[in-house]
PDB file of C-alpha atoms and ligand atoms in Angstrom:
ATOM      1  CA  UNK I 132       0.901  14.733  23.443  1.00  0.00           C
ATOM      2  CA  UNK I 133       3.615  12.428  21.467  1.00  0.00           C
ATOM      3  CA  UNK I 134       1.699   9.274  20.566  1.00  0.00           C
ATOM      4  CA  UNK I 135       3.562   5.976  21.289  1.00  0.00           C
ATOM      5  CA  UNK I 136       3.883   3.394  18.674  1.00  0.00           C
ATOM      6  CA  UNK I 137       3.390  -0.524  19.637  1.00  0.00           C
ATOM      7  CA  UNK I 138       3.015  -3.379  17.957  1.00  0.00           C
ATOM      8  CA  UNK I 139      -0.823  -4.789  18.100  1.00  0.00           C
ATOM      9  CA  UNK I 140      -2.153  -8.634  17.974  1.00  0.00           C
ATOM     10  CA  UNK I 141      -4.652  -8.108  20.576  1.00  0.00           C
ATOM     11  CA  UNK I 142      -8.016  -8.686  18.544  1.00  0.00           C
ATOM     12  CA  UNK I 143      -9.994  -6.427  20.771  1.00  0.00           C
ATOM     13  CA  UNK I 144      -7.468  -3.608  19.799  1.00  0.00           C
ATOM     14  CA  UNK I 145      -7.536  -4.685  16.229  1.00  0.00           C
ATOM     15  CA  UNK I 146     -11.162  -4.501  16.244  1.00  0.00           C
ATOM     16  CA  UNK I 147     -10.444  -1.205  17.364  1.00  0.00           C
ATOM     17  CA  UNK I 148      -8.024   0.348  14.708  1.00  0.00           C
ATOM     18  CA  UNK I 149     -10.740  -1.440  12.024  1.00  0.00           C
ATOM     19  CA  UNK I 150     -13.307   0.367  12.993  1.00  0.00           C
ATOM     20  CA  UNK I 151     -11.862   3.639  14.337  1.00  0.00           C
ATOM     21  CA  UNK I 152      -9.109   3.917  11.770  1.00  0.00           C
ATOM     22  CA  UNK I 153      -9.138   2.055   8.553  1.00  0.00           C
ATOM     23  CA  UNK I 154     -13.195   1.604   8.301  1.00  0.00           C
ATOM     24  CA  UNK I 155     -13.220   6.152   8.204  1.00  0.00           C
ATOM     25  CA  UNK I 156     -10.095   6.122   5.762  1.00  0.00           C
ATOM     26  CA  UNK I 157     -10.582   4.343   2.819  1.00  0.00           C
ATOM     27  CA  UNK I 158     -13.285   3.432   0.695  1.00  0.00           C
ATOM     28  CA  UNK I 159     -15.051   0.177   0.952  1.00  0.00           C
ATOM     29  CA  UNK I 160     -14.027  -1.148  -2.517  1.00  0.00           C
ATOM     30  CA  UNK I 161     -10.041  -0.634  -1.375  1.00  0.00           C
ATOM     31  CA  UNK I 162     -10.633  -2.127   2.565  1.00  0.00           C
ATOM     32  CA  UNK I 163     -10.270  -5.744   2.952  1.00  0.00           C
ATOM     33  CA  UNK I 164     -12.865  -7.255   5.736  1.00  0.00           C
ATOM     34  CA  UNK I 165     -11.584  -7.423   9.518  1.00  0.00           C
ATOM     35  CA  UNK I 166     -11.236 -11.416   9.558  1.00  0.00           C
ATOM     36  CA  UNK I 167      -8.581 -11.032   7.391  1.00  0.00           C
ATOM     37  CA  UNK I 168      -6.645  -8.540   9.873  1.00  0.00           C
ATOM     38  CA  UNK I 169      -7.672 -10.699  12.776  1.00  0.00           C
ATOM     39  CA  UNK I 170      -6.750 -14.100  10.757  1.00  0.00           C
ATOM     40  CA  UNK I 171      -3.816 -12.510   8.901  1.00  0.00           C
ATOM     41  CA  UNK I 172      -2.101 -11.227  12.659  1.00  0.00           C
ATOM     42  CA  UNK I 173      -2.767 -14.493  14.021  1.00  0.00           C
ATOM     43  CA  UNK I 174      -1.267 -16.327  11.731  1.00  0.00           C
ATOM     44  CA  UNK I 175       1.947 -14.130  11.727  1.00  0.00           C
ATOM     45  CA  UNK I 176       1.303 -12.893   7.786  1.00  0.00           C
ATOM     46  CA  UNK I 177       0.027  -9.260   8.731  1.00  0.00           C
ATOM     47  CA  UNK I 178       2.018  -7.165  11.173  1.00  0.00           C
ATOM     48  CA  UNK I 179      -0.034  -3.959  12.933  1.00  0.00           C
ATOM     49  CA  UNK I 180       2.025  -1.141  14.142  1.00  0.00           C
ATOM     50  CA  UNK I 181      -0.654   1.204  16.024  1.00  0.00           C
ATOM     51  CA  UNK I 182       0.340   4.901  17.632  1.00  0.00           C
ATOM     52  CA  UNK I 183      -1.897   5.872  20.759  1.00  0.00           C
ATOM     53  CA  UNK I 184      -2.365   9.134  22.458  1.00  0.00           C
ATOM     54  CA  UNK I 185      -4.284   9.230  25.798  1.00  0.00           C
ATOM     55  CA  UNK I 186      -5.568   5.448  25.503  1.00  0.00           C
ATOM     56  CA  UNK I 187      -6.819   5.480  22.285  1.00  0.00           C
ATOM     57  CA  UNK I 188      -5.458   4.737  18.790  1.00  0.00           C
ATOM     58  CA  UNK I 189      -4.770   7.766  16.662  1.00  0.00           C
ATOM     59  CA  UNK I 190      -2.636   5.909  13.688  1.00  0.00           C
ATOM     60  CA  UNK I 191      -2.311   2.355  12.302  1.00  0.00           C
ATOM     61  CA  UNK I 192      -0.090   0.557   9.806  1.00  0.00           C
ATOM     62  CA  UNK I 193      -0.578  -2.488   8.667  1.00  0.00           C
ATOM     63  CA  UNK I 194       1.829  -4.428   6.657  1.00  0.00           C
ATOM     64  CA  UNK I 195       1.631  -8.258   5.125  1.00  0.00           C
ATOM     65  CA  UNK I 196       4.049 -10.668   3.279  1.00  0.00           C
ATOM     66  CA  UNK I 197       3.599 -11.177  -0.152  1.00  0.00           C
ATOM     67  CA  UNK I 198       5.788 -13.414  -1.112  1.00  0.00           C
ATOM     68  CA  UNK I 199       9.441 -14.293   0.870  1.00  0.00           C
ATOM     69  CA  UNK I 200      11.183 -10.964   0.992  1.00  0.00           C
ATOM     70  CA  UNK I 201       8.513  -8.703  -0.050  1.00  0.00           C
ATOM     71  CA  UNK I 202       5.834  -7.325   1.680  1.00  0.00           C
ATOM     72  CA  UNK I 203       3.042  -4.532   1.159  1.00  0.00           C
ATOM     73  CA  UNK I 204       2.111  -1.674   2.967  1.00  0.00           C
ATOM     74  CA  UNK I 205      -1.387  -2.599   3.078  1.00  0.00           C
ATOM     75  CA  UNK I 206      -3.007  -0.053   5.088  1.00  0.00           C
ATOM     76  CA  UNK I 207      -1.777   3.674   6.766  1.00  0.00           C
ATOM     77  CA  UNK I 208      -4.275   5.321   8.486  1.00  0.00           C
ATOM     78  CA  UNK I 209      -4.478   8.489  10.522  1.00  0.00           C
ATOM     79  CA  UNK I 210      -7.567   9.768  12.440  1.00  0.00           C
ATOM     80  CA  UNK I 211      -9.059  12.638  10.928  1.00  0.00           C
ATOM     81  CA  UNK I 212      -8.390  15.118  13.775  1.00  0.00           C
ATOM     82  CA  UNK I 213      -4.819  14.190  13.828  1.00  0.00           C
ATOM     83  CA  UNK I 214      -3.730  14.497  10.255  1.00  0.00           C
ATOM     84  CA  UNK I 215      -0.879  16.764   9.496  1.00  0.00           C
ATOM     85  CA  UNK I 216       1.154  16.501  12.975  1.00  0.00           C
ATOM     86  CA  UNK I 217       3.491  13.880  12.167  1.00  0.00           C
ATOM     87  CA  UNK I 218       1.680  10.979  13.074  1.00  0.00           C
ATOM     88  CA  UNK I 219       1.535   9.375   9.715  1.00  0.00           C
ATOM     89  CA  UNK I 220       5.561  10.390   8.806  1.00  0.00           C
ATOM     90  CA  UNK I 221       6.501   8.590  12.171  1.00  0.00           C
ATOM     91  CA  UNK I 222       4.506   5.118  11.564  1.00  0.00           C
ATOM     92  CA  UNK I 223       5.996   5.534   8.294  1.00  0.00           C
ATOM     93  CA  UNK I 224       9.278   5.857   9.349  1.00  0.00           C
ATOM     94  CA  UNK I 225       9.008   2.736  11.817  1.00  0.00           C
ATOM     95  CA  UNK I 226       8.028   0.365   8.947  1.00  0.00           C
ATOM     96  CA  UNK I 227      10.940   1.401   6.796  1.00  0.00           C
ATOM     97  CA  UNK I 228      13.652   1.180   9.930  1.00  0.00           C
ATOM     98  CA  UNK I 229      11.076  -2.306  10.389  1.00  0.00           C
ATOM     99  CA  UNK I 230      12.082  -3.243   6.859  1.00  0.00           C
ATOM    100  CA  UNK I 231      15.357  -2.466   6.702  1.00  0.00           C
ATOM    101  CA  UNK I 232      16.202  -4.589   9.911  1.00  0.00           C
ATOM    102  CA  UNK I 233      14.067  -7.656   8.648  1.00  0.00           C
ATOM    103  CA  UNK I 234      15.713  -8.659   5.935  1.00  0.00           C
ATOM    104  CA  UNK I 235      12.650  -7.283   3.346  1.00  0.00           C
ATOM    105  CA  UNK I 236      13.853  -6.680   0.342  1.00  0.00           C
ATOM    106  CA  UNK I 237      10.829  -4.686  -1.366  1.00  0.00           C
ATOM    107  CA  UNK I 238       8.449  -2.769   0.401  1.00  0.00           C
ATOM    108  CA  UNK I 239       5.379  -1.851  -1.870  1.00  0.00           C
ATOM    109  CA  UNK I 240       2.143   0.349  -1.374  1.00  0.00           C
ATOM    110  CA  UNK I 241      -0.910   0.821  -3.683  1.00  0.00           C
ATOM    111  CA  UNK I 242      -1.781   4.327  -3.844  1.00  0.00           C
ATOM    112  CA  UNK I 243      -4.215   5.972  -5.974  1.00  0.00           C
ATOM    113  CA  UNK I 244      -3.210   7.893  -9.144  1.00  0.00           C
ATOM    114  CA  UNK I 245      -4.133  11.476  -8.652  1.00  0.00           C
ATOM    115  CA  UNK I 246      -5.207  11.727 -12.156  1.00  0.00           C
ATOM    116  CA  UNK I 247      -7.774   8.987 -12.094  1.00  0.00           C
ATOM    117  CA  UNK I 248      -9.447   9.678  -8.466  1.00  0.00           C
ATOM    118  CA  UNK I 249     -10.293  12.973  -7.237  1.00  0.00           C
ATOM    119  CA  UNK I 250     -10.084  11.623  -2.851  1.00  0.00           C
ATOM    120  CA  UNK I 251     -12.479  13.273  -0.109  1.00  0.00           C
ATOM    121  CA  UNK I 252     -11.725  15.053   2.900  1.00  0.00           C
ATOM    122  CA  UNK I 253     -12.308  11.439   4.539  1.00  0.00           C
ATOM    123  CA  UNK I 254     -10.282   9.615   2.476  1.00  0.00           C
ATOM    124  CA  UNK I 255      -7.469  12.175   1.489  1.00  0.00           C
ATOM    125  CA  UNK I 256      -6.045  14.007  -1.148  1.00  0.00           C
ATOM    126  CA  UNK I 257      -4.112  11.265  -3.839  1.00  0.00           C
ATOM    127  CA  UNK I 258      -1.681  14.133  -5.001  1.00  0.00           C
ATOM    128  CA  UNK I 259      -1.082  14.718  -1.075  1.00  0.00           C
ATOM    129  CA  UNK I 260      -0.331  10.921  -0.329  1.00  0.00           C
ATOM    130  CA  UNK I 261       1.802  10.132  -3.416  1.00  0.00           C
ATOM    131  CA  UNK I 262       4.154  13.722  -1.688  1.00  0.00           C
ATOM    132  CA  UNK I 263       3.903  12.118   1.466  1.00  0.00           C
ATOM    133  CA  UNK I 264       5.589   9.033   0.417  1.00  0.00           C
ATOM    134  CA  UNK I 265       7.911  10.739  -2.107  1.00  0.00           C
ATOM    135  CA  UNK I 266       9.435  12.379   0.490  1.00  0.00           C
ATOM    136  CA  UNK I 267      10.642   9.706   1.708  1.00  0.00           C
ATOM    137  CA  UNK I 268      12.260   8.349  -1.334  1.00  0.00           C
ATOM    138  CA  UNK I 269       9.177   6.286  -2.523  1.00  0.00           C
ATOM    139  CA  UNK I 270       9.344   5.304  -6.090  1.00  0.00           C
ATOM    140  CA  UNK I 271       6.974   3.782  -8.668  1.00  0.00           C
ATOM    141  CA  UNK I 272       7.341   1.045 -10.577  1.00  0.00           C
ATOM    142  CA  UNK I 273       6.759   1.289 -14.355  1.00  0.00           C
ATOM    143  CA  UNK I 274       3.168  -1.013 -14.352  1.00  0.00           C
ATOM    144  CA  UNK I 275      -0.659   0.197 -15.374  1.00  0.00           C
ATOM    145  CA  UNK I 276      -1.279  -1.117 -11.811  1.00  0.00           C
ATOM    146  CA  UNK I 277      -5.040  -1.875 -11.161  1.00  0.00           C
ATOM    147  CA  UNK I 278      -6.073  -2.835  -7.472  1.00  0.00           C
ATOM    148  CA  UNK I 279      -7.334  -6.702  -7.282  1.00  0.00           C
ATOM    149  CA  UNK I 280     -11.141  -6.995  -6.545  1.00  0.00           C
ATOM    150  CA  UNK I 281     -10.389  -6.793  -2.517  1.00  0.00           C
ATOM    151  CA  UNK I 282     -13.710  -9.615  -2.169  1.00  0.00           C
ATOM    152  CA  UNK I 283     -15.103 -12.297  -3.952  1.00  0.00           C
ATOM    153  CA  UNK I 284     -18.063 -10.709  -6.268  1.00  0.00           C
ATOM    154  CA  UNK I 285     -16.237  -6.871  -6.116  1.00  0.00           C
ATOM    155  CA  UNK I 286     -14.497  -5.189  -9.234  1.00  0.00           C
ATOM    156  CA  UNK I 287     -10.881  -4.334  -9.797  1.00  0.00           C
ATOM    157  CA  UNK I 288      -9.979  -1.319  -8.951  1.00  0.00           C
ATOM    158  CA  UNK I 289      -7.986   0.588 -12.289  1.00  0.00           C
ATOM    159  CA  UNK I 290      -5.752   3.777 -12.208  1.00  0.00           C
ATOM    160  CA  UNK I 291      -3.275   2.822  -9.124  1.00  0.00           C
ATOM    161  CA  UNK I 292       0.340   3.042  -8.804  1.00  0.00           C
ATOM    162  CA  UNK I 293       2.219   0.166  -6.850  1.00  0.00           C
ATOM    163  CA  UNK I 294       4.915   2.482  -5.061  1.00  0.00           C
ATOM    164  CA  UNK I 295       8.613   0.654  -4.092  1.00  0.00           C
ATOM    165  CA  UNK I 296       8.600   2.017  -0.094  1.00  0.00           C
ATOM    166  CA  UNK I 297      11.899   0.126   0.269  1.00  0.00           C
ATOM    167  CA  UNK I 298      14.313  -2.034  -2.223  1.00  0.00           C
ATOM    168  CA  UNK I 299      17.418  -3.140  -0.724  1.00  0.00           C
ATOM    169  CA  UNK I 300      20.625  -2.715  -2.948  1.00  0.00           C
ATOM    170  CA  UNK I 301      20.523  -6.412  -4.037  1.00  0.00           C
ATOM    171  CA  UNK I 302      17.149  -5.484  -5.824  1.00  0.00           C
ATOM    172  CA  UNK I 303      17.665  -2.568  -7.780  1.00  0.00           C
ATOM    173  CA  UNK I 304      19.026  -2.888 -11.099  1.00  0.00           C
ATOM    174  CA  UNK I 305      20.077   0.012 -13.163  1.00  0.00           C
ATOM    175  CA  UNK I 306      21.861   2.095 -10.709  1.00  0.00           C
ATOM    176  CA  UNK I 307      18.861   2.192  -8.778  1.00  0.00           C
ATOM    177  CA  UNK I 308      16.213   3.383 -11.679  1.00  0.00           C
ATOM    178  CA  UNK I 309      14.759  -0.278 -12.165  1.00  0.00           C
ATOM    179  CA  UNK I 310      14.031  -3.266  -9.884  1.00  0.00           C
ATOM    180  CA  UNK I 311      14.156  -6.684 -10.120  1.00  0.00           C
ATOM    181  CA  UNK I 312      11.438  -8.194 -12.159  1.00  0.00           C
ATOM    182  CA  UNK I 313      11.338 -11.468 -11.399  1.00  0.00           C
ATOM    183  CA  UNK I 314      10.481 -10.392  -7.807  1.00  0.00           C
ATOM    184  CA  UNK I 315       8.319  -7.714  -9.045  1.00  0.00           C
ATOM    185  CA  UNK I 316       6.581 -10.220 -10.692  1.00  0.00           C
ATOM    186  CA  UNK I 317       6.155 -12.662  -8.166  1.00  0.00           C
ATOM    187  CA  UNK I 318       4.902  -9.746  -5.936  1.00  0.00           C
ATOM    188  CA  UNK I 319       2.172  -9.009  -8.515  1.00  0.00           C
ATOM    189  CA  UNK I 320       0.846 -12.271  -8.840  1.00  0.00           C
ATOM    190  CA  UNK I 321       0.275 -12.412  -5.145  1.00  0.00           C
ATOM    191  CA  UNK I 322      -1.317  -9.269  -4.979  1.00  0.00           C
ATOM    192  CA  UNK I 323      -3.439  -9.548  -8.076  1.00  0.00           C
ATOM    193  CA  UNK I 324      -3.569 -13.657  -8.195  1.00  0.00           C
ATOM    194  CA  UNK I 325      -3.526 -15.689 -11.461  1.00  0.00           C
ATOM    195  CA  UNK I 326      -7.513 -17.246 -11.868  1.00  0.00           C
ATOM    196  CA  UNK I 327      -9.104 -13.719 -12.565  1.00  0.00           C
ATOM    197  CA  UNK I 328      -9.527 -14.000 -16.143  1.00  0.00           C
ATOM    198  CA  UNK I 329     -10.033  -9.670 -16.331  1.00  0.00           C
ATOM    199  CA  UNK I 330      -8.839  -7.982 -18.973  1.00  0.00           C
ATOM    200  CA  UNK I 331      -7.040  -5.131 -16.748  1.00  0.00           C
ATOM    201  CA  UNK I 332      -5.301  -7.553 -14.620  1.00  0.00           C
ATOM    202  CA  UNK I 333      -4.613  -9.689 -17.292  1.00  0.00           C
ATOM    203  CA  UNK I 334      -2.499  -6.750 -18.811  1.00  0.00           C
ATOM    204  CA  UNK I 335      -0.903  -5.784 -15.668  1.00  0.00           C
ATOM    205  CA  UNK I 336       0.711  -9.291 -15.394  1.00  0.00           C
ATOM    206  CA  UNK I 337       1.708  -9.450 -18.607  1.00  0.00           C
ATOM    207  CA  UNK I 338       3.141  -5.911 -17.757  1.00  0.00           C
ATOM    208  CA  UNK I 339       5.197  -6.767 -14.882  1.00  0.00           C
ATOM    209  CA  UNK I 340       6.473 -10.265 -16.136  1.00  0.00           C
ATOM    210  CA  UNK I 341      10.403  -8.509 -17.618  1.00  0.00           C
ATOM    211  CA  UNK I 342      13.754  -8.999 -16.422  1.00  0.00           C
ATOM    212  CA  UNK I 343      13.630  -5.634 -14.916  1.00  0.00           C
ATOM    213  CA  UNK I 344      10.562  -3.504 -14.035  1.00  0.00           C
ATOM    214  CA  UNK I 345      11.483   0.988 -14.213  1.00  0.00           C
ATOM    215  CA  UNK I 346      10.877   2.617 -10.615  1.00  0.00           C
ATOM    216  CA  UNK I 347      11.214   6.559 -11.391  1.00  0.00           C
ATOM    217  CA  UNK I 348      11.244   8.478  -8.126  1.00  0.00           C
ATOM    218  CA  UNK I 349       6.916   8.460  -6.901  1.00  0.00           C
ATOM    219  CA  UNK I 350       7.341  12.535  -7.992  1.00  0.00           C
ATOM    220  CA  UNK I 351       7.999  11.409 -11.733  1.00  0.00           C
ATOM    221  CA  UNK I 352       4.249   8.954 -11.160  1.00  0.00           C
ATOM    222  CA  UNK I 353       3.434  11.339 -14.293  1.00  0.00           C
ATOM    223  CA  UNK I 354       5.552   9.059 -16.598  1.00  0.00           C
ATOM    224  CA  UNK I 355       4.053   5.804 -15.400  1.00  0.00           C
ATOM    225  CA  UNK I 356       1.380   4.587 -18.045  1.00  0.00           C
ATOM    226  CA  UNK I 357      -2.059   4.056 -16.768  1.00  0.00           C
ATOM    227  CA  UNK I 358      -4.464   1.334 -16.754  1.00  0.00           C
ATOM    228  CA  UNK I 359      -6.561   1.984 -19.721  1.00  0.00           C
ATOM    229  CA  UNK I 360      -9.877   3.662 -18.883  1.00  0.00           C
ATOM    230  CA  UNK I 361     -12.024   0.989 -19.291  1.00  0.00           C
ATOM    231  CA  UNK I 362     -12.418  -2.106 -21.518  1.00  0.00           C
TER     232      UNK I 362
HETATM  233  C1  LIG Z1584      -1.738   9.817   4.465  1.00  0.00           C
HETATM  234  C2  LIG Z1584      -1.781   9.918   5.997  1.00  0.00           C
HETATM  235  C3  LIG Z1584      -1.513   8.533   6.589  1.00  0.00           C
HETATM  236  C4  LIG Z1584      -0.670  10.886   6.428  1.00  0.00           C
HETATM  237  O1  LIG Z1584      -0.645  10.935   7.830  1.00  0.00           O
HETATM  238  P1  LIG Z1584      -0.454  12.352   8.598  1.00  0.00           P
HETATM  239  O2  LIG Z1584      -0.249  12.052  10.039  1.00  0.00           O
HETATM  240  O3  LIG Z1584      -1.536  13.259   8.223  1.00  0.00           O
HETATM  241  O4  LIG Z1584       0.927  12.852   7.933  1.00  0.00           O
HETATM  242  P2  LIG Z1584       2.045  13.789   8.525  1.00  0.00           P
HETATM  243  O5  LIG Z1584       1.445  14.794   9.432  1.00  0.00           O
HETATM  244  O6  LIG Z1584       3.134  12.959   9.073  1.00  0.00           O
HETATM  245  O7  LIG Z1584       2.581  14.449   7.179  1.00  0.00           O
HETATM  246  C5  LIG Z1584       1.790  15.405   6.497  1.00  0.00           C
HETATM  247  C6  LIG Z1584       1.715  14.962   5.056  1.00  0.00           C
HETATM  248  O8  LIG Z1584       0.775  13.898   4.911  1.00  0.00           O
HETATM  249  C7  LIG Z1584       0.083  14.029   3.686  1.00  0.00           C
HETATM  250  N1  LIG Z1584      -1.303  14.278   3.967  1.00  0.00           N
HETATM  251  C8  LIG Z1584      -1.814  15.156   4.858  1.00  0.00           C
HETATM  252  N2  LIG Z1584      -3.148  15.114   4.826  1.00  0.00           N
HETATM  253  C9  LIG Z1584      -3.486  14.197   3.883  1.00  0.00           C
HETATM  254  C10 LIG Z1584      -4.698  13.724   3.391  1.00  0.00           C
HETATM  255  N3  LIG Z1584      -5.886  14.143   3.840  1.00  0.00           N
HETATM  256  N4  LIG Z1584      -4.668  12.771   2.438  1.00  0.00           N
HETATM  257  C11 LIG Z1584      -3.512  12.316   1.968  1.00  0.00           C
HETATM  258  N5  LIG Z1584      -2.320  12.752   2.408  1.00  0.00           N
HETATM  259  C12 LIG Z1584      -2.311  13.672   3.356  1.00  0.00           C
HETATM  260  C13 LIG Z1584       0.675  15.236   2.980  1.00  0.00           C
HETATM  261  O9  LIG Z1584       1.743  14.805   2.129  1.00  0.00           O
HETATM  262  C14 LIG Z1584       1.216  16.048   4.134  1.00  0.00           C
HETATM  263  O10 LIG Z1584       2.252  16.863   3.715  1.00  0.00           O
HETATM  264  P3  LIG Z1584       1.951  18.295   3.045  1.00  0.00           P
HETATM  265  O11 LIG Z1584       1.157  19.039   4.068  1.00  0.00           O
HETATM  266  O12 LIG Z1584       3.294  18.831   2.768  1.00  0.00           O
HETATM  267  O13 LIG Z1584       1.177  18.017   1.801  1.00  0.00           O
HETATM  268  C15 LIG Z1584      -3.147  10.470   6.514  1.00  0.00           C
HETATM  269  O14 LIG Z1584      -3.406  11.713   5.913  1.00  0.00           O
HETATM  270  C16 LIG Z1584      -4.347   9.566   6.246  1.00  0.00           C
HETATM  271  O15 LIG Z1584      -4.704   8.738   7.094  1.00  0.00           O
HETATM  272  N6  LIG Z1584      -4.997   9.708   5.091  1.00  0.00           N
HETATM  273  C17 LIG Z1584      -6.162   8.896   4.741  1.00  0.00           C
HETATM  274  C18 LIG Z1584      -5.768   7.458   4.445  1.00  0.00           C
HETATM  275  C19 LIG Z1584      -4.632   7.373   3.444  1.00  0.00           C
HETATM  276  O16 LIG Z1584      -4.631   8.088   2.474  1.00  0.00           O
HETATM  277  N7  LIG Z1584      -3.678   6.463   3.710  1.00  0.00           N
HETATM  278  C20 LIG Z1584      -2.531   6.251   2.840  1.00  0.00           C
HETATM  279  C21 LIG Z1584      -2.842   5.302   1.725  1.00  0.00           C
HETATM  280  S1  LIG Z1584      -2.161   3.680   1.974  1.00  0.00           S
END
């Protein structure tokens, strides 16, 4: 059966794709708490694109605004028994036509580098995701990105890449091998805040403060310097 996509800001159902979806895929130290999702919906910030076969969620994205005109792919989540048949590709595909029609102008994910974390069979395969979203024309920007401590008290989260899903043409610099710093910047700061005073994100905002920021295609993630090991 085809699953339908809908929109979600039904907290019962969002309680749902929490625990079903996102609570199984990732690991706690990348999965933000579910009064965020239920706050961030309500207030209009976070936008939940679910698919459903037979009554029950099989896929989730989740999406938030960053800062005006770019937004992060926060979350994209398929149930473990229905990996590989095309539900992932098609929620994927409905937040780029999304972004493309709403006047985003960068579209961002944080993926894991697949040469700093070896995955699970729950929580997938790094060098797996990073193809997924390079075939659809990800690429990643030119930072030693390190995930923000997701809760007050946790620790940062080194060796990530911060992918461009989407850049519209008024963004890219370079013919199209560089982005837009400032806005890059601005991006960052949201995601990794300015109070931390951590070594690793202290570098990565020093990193992504230039007047343009290099996005090689995802495939090239190889010639993106990483986060050093540790400090
Ligand atoms: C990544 C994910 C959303 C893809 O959804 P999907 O419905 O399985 O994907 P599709 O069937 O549309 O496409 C298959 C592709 O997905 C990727 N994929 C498949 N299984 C995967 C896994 N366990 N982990 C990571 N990526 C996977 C691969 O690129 C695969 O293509 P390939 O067989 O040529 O390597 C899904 O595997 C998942 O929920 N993984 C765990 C959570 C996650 O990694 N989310 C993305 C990070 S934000």
């Amino acid at each position: 059966m085809t699953a339908g996509l809908r929109q979600v800001v039904d907290d019962a159902e969002l309680r749902r794709i929490y625990d079903g979806l996102l609570v199984p895929s990732f690991p706690a130290s990348e999965l933000v708490g579910l009064s965020w999702l239920l706050d961030g919906v309500a207030r209009g910030r976070a936008h939940v694109v679910s698919a459903v076969a037979d009554g029950r969620p099989v896929g989730a994205a989740v999406t938030e605004e960053l800062v005006p005109g770019a937004r992060l792919l926060s979350y994209l989540a398929v149930a473990p028994d229905q990996r590989g048949t095309g539900v992932g590709s098609r929620l994927l595909d409905s937040v780029l036509e999304e972004a493309r029609g709403d006047g985003t102008r960068l579209l961002l994910a944080e993926v894991e580098r697949p040469d700093r974390h070896a995955g699970s069979a729950q929580h997938g395969d790094p060098a797996a995701r990073v193809r997924f979203y390079a075939r659809r024309g990800a690429r990643v920007l030119d930072l030693p990105y390190v995930q923000a401590p997701i809760r007050a008290g946790a620790e940062p989260v080194p060796g990530m890449l911060l992918l461009v899903l989407h850049a519209e043409p008024g963004v890219l610099r370079e013919g199209g091998a560089a982005v837009d710093g400032p806005l890059v910047a601005a991006a960052v700061e949201e995601l990794v805040g300015t109070e931390l005073d951590d070594p690793w994100l202290t570098d990565l905002r020093r990193a992504a403060r230039r007047r343009v920021v290099a996005a090689p295609p995802a495939s090239d993630w190889r010639t993106v310097a990483a986060s050093v090991e540790r400090w």
